[in-house]
Coordinates of C-alpha atoms (C1' of nucleotides) in Angstrom, one line a residue:
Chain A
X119 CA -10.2 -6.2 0.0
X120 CA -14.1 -4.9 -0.5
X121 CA -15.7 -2.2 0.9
X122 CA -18.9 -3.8 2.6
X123 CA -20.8 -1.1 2.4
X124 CA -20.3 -1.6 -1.0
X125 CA -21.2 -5.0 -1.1
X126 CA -24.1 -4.1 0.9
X127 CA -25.5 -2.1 -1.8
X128 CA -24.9 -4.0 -4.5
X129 CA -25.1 -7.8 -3.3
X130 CA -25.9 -9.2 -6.4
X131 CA -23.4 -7.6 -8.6
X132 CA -21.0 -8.9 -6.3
X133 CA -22.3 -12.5 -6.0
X134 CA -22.5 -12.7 -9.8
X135 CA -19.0 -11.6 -10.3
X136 CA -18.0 -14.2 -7.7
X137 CA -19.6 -16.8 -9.5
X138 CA -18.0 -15.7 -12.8
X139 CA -14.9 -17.0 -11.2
X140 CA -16.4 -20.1 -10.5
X141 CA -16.6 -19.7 -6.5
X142 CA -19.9 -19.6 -3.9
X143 CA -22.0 -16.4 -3.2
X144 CA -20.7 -14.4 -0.1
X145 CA -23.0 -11.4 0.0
X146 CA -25.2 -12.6 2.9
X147 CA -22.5 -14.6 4.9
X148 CA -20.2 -10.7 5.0
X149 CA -23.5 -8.9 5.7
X150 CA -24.6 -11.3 8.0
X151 CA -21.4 -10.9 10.0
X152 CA -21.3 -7.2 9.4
X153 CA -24.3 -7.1 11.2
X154 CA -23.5 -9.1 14.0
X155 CA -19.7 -6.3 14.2
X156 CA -22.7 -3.9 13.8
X157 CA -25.1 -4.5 16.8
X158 CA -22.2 -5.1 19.3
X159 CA -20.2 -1.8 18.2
X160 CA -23.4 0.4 18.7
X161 CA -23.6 -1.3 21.9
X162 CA -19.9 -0.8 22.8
X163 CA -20.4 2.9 21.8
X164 CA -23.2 3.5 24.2
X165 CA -21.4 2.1 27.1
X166 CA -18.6 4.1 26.0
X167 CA -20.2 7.2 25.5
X168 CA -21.7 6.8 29.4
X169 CA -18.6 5.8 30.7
X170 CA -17.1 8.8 29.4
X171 CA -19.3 11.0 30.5
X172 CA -18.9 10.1 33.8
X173 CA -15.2 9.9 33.5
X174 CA -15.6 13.8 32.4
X175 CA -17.4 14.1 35.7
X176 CA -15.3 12.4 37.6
X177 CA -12.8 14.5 36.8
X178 CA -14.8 17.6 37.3
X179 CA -15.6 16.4 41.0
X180 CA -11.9 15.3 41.9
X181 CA -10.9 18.7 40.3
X182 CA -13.1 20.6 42.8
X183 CA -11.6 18.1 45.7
X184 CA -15.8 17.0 46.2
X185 CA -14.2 13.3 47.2
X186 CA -17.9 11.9 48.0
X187 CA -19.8 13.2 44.5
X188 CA -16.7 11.5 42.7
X189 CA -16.8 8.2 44.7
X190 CA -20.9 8.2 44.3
X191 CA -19.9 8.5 40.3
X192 CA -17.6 5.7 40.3
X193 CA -19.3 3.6 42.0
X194 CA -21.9 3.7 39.1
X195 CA -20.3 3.3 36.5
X196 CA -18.4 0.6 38.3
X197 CA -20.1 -2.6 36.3
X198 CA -19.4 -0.9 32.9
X199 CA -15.7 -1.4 33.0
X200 CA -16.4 -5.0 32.6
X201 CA -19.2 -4.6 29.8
X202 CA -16.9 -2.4 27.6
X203 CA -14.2 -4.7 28.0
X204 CA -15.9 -7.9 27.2
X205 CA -17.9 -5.8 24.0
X206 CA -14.4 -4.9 23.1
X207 CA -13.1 -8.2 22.9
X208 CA -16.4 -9.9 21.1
X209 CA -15.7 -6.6 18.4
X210 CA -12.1 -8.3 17.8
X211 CA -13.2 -11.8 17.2
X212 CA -16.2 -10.3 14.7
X213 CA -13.9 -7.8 13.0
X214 CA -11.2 -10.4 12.7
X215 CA -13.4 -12.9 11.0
X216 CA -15.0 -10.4 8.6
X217 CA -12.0 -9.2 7.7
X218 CA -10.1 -12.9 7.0
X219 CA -12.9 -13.6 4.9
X220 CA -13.1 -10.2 3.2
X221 CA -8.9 -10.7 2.8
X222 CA -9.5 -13.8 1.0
X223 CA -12.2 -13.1 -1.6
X224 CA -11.4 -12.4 -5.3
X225 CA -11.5 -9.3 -7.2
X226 CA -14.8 -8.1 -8.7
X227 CA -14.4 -8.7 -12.5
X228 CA -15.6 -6.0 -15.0
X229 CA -18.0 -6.5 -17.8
X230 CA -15.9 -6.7 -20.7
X231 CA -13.9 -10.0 -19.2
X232 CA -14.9 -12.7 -21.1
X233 CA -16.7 -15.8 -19.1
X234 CA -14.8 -19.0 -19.2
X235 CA -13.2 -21.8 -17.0
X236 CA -10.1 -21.8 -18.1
X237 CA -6.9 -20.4 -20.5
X238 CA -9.1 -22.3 -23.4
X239 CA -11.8 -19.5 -23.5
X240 CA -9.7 -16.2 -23.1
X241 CA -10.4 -14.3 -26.2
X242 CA -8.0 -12.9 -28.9
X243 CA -7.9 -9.0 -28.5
X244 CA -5.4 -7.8 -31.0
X245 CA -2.6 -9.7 -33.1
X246 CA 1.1 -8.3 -34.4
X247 CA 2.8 -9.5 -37.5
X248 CA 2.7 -13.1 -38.6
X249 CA 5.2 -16.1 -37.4
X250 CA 8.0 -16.2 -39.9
X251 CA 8.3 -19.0 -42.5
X252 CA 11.5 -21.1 -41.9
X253 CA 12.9 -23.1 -44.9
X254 CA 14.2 -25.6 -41.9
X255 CA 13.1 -26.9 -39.1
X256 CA 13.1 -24.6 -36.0
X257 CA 14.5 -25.6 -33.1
X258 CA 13.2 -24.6 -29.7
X259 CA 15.2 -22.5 -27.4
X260 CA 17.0 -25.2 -24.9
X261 CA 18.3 -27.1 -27.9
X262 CA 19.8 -23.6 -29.3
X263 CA 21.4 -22.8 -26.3
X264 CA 22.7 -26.3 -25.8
X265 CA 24.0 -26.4 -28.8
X266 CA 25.9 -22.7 -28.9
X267 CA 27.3 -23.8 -25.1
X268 CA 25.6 -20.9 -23.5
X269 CA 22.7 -22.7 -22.0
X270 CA 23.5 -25.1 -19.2
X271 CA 20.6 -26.9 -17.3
X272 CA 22.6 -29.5 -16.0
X273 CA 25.2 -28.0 -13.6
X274 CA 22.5 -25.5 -13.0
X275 CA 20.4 -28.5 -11.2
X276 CA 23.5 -29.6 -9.8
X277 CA 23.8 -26.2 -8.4
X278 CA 20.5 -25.2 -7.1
X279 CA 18.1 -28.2 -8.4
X280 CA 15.5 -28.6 -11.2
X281 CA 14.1 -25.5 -13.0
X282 CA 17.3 -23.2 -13.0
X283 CA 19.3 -22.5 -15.7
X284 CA 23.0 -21.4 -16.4
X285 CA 23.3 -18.7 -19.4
X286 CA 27.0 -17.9 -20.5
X287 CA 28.3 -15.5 -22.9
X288 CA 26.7 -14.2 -25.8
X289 CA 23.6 -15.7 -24.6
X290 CA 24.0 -14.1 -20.6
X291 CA 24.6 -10.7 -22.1
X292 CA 21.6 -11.0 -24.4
X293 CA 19.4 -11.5 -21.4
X294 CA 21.3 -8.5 -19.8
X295 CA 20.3 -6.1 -23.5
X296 CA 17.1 -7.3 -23.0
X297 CA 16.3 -5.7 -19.8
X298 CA 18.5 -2.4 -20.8
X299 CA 16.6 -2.1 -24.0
X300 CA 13.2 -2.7 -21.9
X301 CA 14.4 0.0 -19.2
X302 CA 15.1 2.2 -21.7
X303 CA 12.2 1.6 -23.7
X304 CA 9.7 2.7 -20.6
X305 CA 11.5 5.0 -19.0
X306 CA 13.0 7.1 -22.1
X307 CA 9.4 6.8 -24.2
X308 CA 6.8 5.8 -22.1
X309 CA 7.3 8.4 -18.7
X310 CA 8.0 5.4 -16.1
X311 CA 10.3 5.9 -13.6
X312 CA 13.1 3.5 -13.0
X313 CA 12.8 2.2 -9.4
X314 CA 15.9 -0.3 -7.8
X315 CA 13.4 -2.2 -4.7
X316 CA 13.7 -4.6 -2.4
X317 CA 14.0 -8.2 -3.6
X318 CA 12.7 -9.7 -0.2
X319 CA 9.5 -8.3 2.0
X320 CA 7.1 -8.4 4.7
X321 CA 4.5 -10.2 4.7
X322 CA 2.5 -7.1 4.7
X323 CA 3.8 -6.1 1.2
X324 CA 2.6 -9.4 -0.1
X325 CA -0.9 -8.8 1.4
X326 CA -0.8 -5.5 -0.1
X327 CA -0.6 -6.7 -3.4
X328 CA -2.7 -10.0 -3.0
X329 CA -0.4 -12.5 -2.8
X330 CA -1.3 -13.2 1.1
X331 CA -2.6 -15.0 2.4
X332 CA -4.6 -16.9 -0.5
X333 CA -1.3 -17.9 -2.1
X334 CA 1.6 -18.5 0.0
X335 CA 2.6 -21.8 -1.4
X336 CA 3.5 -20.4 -4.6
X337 CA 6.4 -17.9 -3.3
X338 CA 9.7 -18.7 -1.0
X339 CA 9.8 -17.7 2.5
X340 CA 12.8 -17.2 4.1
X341 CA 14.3 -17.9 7.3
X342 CA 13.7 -14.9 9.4
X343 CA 10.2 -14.6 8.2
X344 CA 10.7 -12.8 5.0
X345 CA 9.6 -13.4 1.4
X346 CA 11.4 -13.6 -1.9
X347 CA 9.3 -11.3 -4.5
X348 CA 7.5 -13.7 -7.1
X349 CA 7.5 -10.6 -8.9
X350 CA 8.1 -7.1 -8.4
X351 CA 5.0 -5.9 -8.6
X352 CA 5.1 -6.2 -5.1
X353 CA 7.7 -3.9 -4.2
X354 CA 6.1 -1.1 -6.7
X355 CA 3.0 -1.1 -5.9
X356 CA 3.6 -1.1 -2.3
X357 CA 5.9 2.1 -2.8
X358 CA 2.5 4.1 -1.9
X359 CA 0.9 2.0 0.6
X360 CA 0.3 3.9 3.7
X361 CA 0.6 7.1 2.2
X362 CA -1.6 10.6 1.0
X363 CA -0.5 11.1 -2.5
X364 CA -2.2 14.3 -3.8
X365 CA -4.0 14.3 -7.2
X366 CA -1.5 16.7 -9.0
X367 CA 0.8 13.4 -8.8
X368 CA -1.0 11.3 -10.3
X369 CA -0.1 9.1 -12.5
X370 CA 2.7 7.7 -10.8
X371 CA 4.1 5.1 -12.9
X372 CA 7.5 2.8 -12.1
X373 CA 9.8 0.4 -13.9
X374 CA 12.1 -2.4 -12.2
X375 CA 14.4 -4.9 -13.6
X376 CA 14.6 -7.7 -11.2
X377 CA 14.6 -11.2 -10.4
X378 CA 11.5 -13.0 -9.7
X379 CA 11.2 -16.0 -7.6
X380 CA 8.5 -18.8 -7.9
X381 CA 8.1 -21.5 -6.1
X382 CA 6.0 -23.0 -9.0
X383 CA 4.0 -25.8 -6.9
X384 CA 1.3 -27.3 -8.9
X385 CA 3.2 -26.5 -11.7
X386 CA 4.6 -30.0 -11.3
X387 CA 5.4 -31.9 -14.6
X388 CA 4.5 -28.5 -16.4
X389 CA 7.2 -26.7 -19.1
X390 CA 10.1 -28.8 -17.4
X391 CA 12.3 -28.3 -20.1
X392 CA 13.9 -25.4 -21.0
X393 CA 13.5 -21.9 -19.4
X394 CA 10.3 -21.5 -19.7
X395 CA 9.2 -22.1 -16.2
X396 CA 11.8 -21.5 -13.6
X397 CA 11.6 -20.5 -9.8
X398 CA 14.0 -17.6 -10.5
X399 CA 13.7 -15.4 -13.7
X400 CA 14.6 -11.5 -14.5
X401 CA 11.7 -9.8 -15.4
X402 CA 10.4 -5.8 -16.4
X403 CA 7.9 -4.8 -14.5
X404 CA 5.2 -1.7 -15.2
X405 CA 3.1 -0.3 -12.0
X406 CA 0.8 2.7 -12.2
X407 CA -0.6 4.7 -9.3
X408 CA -3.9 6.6 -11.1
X409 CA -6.9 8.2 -10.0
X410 CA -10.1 6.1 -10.0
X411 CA -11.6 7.3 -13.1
X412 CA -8.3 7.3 -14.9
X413 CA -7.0 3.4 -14.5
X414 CA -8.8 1.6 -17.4
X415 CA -7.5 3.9 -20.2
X416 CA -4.3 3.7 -18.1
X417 CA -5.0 0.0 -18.3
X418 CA -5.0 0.0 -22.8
X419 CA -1.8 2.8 -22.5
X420 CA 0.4 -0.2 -20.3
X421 CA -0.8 -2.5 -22.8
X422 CA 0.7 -0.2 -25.3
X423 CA 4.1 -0.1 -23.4
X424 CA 4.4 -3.9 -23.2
X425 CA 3.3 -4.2 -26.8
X426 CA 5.5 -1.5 -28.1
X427 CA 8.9 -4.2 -26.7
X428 CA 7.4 -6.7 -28.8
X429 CA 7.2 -4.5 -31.6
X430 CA 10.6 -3.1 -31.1
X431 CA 11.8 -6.6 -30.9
X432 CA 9.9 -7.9 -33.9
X433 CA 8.5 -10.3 -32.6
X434 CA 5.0 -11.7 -33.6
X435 CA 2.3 -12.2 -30.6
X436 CA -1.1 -12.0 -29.8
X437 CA -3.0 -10.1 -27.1
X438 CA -5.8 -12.4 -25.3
X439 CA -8.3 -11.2 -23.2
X440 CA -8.2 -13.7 -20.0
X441 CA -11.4 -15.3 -19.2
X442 CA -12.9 -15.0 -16.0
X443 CA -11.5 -18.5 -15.1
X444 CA -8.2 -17.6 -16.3
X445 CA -7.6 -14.4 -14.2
X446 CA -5.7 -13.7 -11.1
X447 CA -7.9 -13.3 -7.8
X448 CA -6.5 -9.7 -7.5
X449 CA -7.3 -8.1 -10.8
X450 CA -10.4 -6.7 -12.5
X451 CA -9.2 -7.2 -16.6
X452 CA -6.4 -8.6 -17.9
X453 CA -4.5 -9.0 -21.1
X454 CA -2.0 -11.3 -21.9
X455 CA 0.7 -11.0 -24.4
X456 CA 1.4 -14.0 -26.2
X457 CA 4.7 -14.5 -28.2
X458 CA 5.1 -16.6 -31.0
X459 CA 7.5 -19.4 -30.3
X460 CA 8.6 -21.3 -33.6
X461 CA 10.1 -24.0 -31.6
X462 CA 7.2 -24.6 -30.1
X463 CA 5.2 -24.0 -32.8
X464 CA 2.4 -21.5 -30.3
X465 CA 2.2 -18.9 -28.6
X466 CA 3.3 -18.4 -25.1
X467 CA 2.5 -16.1 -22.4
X468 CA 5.7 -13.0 -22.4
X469 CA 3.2 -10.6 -20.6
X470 CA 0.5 -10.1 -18.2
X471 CA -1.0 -6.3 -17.6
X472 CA -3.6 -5.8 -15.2
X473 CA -6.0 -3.5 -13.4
X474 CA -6.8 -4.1 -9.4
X475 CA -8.8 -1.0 -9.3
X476 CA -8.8 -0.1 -5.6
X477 CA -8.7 -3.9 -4.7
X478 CA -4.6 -3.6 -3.8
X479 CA -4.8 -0.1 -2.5
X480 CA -7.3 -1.3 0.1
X481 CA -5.4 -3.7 1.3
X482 CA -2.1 -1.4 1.9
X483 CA -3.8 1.7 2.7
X484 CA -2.9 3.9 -0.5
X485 CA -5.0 6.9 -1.2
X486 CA -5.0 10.6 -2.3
X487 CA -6.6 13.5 -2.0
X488 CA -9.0 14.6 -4.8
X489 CA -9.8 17.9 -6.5
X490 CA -11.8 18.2 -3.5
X491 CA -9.5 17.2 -0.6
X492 CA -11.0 14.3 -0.3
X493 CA -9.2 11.0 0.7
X494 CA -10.1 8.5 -1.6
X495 CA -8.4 5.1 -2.5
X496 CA -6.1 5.0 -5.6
X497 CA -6.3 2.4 -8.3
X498 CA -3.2 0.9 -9.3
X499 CA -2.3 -1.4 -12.5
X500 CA 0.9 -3.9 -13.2
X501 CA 1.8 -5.2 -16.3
X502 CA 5.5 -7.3 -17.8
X503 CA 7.1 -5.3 -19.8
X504 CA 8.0 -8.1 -20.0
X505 CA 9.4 -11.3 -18.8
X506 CA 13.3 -11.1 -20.1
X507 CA 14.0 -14.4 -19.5
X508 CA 11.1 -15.3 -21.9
X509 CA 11.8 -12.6 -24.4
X510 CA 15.2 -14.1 -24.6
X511 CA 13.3 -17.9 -25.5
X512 CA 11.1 -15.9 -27.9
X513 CA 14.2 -14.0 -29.4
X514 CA 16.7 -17.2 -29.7
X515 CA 13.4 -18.9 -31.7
X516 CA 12.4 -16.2 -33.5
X517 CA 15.7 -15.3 -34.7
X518 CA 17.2 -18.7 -35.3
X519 CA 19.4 -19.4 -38.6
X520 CA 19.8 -22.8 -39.9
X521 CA 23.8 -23.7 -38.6
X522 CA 22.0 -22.9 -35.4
X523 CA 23.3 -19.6 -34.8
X524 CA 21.2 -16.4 -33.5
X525 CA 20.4 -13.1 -35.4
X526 CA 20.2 -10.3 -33.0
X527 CA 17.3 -8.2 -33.2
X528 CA 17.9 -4.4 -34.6
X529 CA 17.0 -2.9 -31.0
X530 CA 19.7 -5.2 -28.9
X531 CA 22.6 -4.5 -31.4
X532 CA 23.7 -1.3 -29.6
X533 CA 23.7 -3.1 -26.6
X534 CA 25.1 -6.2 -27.7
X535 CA 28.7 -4.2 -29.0
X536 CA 27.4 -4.1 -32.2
X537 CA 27.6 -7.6 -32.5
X538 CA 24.9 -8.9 -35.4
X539 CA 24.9 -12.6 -34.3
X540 CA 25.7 -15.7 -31.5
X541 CA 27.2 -18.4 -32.7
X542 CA 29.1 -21.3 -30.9
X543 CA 32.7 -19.6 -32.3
X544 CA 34.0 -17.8 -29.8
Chain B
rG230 C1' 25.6 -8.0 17.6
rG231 C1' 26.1 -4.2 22.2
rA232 C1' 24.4 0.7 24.4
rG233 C1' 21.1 4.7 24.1
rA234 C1' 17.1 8.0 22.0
rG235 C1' 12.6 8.3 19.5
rG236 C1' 7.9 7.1 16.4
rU237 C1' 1.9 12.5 17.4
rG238 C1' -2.8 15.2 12.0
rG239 C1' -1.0 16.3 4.4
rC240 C1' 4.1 17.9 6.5
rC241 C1' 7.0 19.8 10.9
rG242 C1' 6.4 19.9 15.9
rA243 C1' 4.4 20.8 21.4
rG244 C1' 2.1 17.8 24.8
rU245 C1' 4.1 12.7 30.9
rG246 C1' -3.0 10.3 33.9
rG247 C1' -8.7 14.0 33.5
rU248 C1' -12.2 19.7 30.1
rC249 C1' -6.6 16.6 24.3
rG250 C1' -8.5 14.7 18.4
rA251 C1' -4.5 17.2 20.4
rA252 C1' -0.9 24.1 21.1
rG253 C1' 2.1 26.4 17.4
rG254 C1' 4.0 26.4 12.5
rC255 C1' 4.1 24.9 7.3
rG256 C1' 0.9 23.6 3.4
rC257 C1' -3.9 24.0 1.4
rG258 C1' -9.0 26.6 0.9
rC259 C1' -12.3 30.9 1.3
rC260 C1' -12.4 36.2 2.3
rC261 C1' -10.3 41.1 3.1
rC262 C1' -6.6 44.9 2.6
rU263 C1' -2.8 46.6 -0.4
rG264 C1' -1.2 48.2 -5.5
rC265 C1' 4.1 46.9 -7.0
rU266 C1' 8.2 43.2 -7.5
rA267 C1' 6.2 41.2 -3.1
rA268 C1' 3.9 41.0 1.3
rG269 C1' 0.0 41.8 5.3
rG270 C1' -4.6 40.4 8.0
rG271 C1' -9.2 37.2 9.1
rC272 C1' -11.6 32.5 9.1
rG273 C1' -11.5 27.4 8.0
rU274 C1' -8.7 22.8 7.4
rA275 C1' -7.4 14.7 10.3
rG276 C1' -9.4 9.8 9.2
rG277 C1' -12.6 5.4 10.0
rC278 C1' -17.4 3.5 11.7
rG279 C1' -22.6 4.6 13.1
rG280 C1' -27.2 8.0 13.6
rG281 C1' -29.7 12.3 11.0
rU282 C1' -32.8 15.2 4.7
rA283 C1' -29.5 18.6 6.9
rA284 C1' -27.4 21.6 10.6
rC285 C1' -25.4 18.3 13.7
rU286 C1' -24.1 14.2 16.7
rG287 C1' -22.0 9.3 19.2
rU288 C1' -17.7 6.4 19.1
rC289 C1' -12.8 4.8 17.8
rU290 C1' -7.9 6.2 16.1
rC291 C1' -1.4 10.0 18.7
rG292 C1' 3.7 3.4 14.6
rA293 C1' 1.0 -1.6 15.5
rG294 C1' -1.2 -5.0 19.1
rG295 C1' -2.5 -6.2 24.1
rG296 C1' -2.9 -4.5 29.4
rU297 C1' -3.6 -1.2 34.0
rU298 C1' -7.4 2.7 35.3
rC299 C1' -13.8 5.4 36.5
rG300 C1' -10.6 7.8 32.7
rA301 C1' -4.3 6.8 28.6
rA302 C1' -0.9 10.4 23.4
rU303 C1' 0.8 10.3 28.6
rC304 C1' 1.9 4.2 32.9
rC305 C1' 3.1 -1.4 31.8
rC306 C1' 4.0 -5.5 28.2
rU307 C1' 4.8 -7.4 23.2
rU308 C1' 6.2 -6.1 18.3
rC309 C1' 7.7 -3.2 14.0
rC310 C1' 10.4 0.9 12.3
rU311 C1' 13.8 5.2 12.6
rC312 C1' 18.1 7.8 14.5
rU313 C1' 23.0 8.1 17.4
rC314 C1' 27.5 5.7 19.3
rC315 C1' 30.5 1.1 19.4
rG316 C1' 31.6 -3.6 17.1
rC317 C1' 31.5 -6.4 12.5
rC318 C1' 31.2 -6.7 7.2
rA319 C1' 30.4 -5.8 1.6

RNA sequence: GGAGAGGUGGCCGAGUGGUCGAAGGCGCGCCCCUGCUAAGGGCGUAGGCGGGUAACUGUCUCGAGGGUUCGAAUCCCUUCCUCUCCGCCA
């Protein structure tokens, strides 16, 4: 959500960034009809401002019990009833459509974000150890679990359909390591709090975050008109909407372990095998709450946190800068994390952390007062920290041993029992 | 699910048709007094949009959205939320 007088001033910084991200100009159609809101509010406010007055008089006059000085009053200001009403309405229908076209327009992108049309041209930022040499084959992760008897697709899609997935045992509880080592991980070292949200919202919390009403197809709605989180982004970051945080709390930053559903459309034909792509998936999740002038180093620290799992995990990736082509319509800068999968022989997307700048707290009304009492709008920032159900595919790949049994990494042990390995004896 | 009560400024809370953007309190800010284990006094203090260099000023906003009225925090309708009691259930 933009500020027009924002745009106003800086029309074609915002055009440019618009067609960055491959779409038309819109500077002169949002002034144009912030002009148009313009010229009927001032009217509106004049009648207004007459009518009151003579309301105040009328008042005055009935007060005093002078009967004929209040009837002479109302019988002037007797045609402006109907001119404030119908100004009223026309400022509804203008407001409206400014503000559905101002809900649906992308993010501005900063200047560092790399131009591009697609995942092709993002640009590597940073890499972390180098993919492991095997002396065998690797296998990729769906063959693994098949294999062990802990990965079950096909009573999953008898179950609930295609793109679900059945873990058991060793496998089930590594998942469940993953997201306690995570947790831990940000909340004992990195100062997040750990938050338990709701799983299904408003719509309002989606339009909060940017989800609505651009994207709808890709998340479940249910039955009595809620929605199923794609990601809980959603529920964090809409943990200050509406509200007057002060600047002594800022940061705020939260962690949440929680499923994530996607409804994956377009996706179609797209990572059908394995667990790579699902419509429901577990998933750490990073939000901060900063102050405007704080969010991009906030922005490289979140990095940090997501990178700091990998490292833990031992896991070799590589942090891309997305391209403008490549980046979510709600964010400013992004950088993905990108885990080596052997099976696959490339790297694959484990993390996305972001910066909205005030783009989300617009939208749900989240602001605090500065160190001069002044209301402004916070900046917020979401970032995987990260995606268990991939970490688990990057894990089972990375640590694969010939007989087709799985290492466990240092960091899960403790939560594993102690156990060192998975194998299909048990 | 049934019955009832309520949603007011950063927070608490008064206000049932006219001079209310809204008493009082808390919090916060500035100033003064005091000088000893802590307090007392004064003043100021909502947000959005527009006009003005500024002082200032117009308008809108009392959960949200409509309506009635010359005039709505106050009346009516719709909707969301909270609380209490009953029922049901994990």
């Amino acid at each position: 959500m933009f500020d027009v007088k924002w745009i106003r001033n800086n029309p074609e910084a915002f055009d440019a960034s618009l067609k960055r991200r491959g779409a038309e100009p819109q500077s002169a159609h949002v002034l144009a009809l912030d002009d148009a809101r313009k010229a009927t509010v001032q009217q509106l406010n004049e009648w207004q401002g007459t009518r009151n007055a003579s309301s105040k008089q009328i008042g005055q006059a009935k007060a005093q019990g002078d009967e004929d000085k209040a009837q002479k009053l109302l019988a002037e200001v007797a045609d402006l009833k109907a001119k404030v009403q119908q100004g009223e309405e026309t400022e509804r229908t203008q407001t409206a459509e400014l503000n559905e076209l101002l809900a649906g327009l992308p993010n501005l992108l900063l200047d560092d974000v790399p131009d591009g049309a697609d995942e092709n041209d993002n640009v590597e930022k940073s890499r972390f150890s180098e993919p492991r040499q095997f002396n065998f084959e690797p296998k990729e992760h769906y063959e693994l679990g098949e294999q062990l008897g802990q990965m079950d697709f096909e009573i999953a899609a008898k179950i609930a359909g295609s793109r679900f997935v059945v873990l058991k045992n060793d496998v089930a509880r590594l998942e469940r390591a993953l997201g306690q080592y995570m947790l831990d991980l940000h909340t004992r070292e990195h100062g997040f709090t750990e938050v338990i949200a709701p799983l299904l919202v408003r719509s309002e919390a989606l339009f909060g975050t940017g989800q609505l009403p651009k994207f709808s197809e890709d998340a479940f709605q249910t039955t009595d008109d809620r929605w199923l989180i794609p990601t809980s982004e959603v529920s964090l970051t809409n943990l200050v909407r509406e509200t007057m945080l002060s600047h002594e709390e800022l940061p705020l930053r939260f962690t949440s372990l929680t499923p994530c559903f996607r409804s994956e459309a377009g996706s179609a034909g797209r990572d059908t095998r394995g667990m790579l792509r699902q419509h429901q998936f577990y998933k750490v999740e990073m939000v901060a709450v900063t102050a405007p002038d704080k969010s991009l180093e906030e922005h490289e620290r979140m990095l940090g946190c997501a990178e700091a799992v990998m490292k833990g995990l031992d896991i070799p990736y590589r942090v891309m800068r997305l391209c403008s082509g490549d980046m979510g319509a709600t964010m400013m800068r992004t950088f993905d994390i990108e885990a080596w999968l052997p099976g696959q022989n490339t790297y694959r997307e484990i993390s996305s952390v972001s910066v909205a700048g005030d783009y989300q707290a617009r939208r749900m009304e989240a602001r605090y007062r500065d160190e001069n009492g002044k209301p402004q709008y916070v900046h917020t920032l979401n970032g995987s920290g990260v995606a268990t159900g991939r970490a688990l595919i990057a894990v089972m790949e990375n640590y694969q041993q010939e007989d087709g049994s799985i290492a466990i990494p240092e960091v899960l042990q403790s939560y594993m029992g102690g156990q060192t390995e998975i194998s299909a004896a048990k």
